Coordinates of N, CA and C in Angstrom, one line a residue:
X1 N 0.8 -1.2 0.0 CA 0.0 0.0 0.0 C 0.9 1.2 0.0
X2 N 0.6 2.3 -0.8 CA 0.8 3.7 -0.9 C 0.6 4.3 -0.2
X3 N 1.0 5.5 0.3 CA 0.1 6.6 0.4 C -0.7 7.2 -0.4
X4 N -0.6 6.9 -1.9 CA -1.8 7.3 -2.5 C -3.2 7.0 -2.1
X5 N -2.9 5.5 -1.8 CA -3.8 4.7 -1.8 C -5.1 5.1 -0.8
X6 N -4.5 6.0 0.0 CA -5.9 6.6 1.3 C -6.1 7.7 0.6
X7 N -5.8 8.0 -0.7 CA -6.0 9.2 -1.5 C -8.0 9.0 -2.3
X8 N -8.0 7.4 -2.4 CA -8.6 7.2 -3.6 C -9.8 7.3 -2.2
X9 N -11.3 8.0 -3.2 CA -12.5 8.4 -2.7 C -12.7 9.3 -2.0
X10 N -11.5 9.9 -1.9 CA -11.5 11.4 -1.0 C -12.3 12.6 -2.0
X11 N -12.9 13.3 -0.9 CA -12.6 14.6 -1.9 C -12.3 15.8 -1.7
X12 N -11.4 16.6 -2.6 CA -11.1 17.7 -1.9 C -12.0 19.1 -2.7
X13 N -12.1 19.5 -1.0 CA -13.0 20.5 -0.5 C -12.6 21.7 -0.5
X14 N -10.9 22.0 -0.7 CA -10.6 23.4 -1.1 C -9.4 23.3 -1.4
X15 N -8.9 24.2 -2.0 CA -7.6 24.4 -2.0 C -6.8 25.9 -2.4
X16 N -5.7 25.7 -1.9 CA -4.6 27.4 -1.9 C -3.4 27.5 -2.0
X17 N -3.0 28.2 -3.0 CA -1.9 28.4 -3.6 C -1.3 29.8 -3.1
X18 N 0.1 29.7 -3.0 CA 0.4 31.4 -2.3 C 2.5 30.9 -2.8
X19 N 2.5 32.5 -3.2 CA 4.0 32.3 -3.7 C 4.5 33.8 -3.0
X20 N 5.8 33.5 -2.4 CA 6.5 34.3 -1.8 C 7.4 34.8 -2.0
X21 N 8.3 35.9 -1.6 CA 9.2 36.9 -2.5 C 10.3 36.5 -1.8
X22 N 11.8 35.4 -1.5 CA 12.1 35.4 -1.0 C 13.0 36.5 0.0
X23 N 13.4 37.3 -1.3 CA 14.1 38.7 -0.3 C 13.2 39.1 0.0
X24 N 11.9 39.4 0.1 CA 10.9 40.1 0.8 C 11.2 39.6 2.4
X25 N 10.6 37.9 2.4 CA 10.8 37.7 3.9 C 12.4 37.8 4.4
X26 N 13.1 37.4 3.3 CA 14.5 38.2 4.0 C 15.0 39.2 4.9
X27 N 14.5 40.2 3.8 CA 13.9 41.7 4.7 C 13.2 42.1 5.9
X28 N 12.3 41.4 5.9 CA 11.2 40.9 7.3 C 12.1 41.0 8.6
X29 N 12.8 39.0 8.1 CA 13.4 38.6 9.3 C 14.6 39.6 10.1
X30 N 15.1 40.1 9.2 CA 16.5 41.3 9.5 C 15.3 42.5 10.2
X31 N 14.9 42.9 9.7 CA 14.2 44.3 10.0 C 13.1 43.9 11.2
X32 N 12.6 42.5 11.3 CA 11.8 42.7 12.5 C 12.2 41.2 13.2
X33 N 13.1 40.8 13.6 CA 13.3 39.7 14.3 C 12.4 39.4 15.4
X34 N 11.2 39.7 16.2 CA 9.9 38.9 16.6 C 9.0 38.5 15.2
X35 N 9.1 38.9 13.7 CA 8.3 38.0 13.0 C 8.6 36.4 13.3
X36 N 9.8 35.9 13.3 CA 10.0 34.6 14.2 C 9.2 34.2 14.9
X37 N 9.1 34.7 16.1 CA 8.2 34.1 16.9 C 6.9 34.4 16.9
X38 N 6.0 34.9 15.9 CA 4.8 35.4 15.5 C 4.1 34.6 14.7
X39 N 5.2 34.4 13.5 CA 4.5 33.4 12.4 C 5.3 32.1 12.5
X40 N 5.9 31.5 12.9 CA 6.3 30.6 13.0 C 6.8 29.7 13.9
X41 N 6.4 28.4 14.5 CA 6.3 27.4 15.3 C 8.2 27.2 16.0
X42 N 8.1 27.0 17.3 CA 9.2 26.7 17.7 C 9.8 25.3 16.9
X43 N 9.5 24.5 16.5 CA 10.3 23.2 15.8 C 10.6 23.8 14.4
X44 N 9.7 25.1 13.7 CA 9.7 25.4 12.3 C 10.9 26.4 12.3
X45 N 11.0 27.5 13.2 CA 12.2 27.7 13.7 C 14.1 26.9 14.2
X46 N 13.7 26.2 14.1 CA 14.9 25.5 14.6 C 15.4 25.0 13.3
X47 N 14.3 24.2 12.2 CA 14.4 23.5 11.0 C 15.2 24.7 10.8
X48 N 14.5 26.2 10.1 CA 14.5 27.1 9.2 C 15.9 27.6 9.5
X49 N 16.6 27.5 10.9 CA 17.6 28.5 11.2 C 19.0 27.7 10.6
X50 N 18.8 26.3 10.4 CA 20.1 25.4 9.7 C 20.7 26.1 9.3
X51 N 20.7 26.6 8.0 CA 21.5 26.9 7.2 C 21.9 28.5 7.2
X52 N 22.8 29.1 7.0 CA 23.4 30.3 6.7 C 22.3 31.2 6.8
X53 N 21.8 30.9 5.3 CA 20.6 32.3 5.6 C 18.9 31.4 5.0
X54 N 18.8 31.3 6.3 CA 17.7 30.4 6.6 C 16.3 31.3 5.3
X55 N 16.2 32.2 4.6 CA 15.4 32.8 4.1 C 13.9 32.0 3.2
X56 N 15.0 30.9 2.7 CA 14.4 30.3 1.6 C 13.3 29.2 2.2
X57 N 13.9 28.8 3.6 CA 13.0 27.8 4.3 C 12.0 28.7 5.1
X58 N 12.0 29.6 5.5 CA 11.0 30.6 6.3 C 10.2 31.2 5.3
X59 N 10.2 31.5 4.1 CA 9.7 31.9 2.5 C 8.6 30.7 2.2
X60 N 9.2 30.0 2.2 CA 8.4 28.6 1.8 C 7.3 28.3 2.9
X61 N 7.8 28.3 3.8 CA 7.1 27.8 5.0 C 5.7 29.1 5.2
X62 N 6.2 30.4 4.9 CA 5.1 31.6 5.5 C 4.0 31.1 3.9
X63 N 4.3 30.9 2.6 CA 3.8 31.0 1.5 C 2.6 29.5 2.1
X64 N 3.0 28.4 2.6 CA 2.1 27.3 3.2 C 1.0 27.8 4.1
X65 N 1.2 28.7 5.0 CA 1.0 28.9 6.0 C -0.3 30.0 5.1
X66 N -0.2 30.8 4.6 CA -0.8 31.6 3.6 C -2.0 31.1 2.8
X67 N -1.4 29.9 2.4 CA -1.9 29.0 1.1 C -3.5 28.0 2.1
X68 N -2.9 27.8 3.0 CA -3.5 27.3 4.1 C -5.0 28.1 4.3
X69 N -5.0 29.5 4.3 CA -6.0 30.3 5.2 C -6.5 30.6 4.2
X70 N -6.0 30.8 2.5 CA -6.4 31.1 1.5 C -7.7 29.7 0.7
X71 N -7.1 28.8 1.3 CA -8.1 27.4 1.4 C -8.9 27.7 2.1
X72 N -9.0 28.2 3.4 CA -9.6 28.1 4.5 C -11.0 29.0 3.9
X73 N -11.1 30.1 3.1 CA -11.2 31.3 2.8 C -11.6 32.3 3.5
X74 N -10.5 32.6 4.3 CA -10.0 33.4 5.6 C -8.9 34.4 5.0
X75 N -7.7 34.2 4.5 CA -6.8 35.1 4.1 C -5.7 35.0 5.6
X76 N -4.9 36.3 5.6 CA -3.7 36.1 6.9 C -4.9 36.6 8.0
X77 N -5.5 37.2 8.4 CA -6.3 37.2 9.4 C -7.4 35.9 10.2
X78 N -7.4 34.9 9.2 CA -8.4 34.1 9.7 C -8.0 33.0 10.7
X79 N -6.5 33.2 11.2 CA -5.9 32.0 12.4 C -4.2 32.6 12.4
X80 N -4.3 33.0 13.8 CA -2.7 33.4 14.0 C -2.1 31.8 13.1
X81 N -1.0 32.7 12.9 CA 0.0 31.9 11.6 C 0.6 30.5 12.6
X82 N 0.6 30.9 13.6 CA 1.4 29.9 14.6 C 0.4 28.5 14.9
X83 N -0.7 29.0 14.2 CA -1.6 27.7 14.6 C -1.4 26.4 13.3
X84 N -0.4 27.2 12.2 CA -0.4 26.3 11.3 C 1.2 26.0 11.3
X85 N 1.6 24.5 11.4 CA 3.3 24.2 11.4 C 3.2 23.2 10.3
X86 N 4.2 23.4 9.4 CA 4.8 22.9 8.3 C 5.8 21.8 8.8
X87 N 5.4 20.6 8.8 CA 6.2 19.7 8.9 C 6.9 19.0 8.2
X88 N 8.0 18.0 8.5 CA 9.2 17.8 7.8 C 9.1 16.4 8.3
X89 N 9.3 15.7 7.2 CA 9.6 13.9 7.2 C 10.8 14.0 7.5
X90 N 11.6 12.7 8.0 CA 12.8 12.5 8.0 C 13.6 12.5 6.7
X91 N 12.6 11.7 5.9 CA 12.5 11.6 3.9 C 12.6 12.9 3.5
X92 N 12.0 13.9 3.7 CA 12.0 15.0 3.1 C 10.2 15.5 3.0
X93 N 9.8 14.4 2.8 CA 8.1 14.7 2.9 C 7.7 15.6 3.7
X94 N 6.7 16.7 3.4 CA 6.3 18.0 4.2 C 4.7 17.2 4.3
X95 N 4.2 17.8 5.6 CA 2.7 17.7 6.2 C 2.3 19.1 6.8
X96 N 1.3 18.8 6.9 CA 0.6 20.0 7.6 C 0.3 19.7 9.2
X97 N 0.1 20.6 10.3 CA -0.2 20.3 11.4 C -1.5 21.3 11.9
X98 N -2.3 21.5 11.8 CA -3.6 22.7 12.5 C -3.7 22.4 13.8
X99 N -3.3 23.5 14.8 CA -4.1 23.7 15.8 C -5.2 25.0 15.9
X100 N -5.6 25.4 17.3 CA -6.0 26.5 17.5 C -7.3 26.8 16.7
X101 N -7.0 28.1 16.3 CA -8.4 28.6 15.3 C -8.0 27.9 13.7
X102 N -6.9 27.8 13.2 CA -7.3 27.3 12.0 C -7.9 25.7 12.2
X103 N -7.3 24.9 13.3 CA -8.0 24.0 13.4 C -9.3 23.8 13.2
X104 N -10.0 24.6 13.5 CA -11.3 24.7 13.9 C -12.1 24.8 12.7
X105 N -11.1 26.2 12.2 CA -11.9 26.3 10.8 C -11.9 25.3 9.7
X106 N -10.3 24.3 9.8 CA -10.8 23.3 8.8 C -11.8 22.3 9.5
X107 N -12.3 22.4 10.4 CA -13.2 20.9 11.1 C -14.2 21.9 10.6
X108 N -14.8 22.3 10.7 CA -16.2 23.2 10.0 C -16.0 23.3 8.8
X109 N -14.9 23.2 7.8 CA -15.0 23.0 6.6 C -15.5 21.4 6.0
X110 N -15.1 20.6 7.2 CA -14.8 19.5 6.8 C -13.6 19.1 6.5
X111 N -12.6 19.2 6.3 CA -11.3 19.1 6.6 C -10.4 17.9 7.2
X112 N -10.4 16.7 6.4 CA -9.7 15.8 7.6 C -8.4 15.7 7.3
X113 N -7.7 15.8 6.4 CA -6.4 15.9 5.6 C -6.0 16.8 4.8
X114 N -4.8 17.0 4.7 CA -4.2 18.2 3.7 C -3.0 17.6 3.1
X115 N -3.1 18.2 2.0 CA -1.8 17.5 0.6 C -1.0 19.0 1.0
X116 N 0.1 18.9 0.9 CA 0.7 19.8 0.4 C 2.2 19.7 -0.3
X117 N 2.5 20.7 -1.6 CA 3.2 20.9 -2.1 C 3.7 21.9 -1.9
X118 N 5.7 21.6 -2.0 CA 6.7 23.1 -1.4 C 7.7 23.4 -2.6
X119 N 7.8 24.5 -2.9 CA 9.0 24.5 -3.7 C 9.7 26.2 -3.4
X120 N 11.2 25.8 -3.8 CA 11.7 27.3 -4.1 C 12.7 27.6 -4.6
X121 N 13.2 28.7 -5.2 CA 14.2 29.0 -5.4 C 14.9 29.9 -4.7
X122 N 15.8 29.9 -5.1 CA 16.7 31.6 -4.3 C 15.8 33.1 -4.0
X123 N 15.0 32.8 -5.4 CA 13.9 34.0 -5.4 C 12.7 33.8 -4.9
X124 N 11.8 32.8 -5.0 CA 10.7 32.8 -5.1 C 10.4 31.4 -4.2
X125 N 9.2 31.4 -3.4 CA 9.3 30.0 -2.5 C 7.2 30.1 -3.1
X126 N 7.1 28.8 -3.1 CA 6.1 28.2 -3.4 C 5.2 27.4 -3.0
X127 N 3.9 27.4 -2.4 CA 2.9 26.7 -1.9 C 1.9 26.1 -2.6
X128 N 1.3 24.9 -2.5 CA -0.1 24.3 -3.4 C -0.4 23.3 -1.7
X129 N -1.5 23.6 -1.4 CA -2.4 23.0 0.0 C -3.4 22.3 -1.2
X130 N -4.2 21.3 -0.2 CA -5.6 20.3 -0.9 C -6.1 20.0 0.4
X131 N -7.1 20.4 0.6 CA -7.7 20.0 2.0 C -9.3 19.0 1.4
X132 N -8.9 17.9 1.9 CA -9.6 16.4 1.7 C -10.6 16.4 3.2
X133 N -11.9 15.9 2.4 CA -13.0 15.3 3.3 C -12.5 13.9 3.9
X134 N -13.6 13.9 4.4 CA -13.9 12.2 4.3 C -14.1 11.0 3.1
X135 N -14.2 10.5 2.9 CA -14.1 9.1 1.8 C -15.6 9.8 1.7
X136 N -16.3 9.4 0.2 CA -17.4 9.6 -0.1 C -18.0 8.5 0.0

């Protein structure tokens, strides 16, 4: 068995796409160092600060976090950012985690699973969420 395989009969019930400027959040993190601990989860922090200039992983990760509420159809106001953590497989595979208010709001959507796709470059960091029902 797959993981596709708990794919098949699902349906998905929304979905959100959000692309991010990476020098934008660059700029962010230099110019306001509590964005850190605002939008983003103590474990998503630790991941993000690895490397040199952690930009491209905190880009990607805020563009999910975005992509998320834009599913939701909430926007950045509809669940502090910290209720949504971008998780990391050992593999490399990314998940979604909801607490708090976005939790909520995907359980009133119906919401039992989320797909998500990450990508980025130097420039540009990229989000695609799929927020799945129940089996029909």
């Amino acid at each position: 068995m797959t993981w596709a395989d708990g794919l098949v009969g699902r349906r998905v019930l929304c979905v959100g796409t959000d692309l991010a400027d990476v020098a934008e959040i660059r700029g962010v993190l230099t110019r306001q160092p509590s964005f850190r601990t605002k939008a983003f989860t103590e474990a998503e922090r630790a991941y993000c600060d690895i490397p040199k200039d952690p930009a491209e992983r905190y880009a990607v990760r805020f563009a999910a976090k975005e992509a998320v509420l834009k599913a939701l159809g909430t926007g950045l106001a509809g669940a502090p950012l910290t209720d949504i953590e971008v998780r990391r497989a050992p593999e490399g595979k990314p998940s979604l985690h909801l607490a708090g208010r976005a939790a909520a709001l995907a359980e009133a959507a119906g919401v039992r699973t989320w797909l998500i796709s990450l990508t980025h470059t130097a420039a540009q960091a990229h989000a695609m969420v799929a927020g799945l029902g129940d089996e029909t």
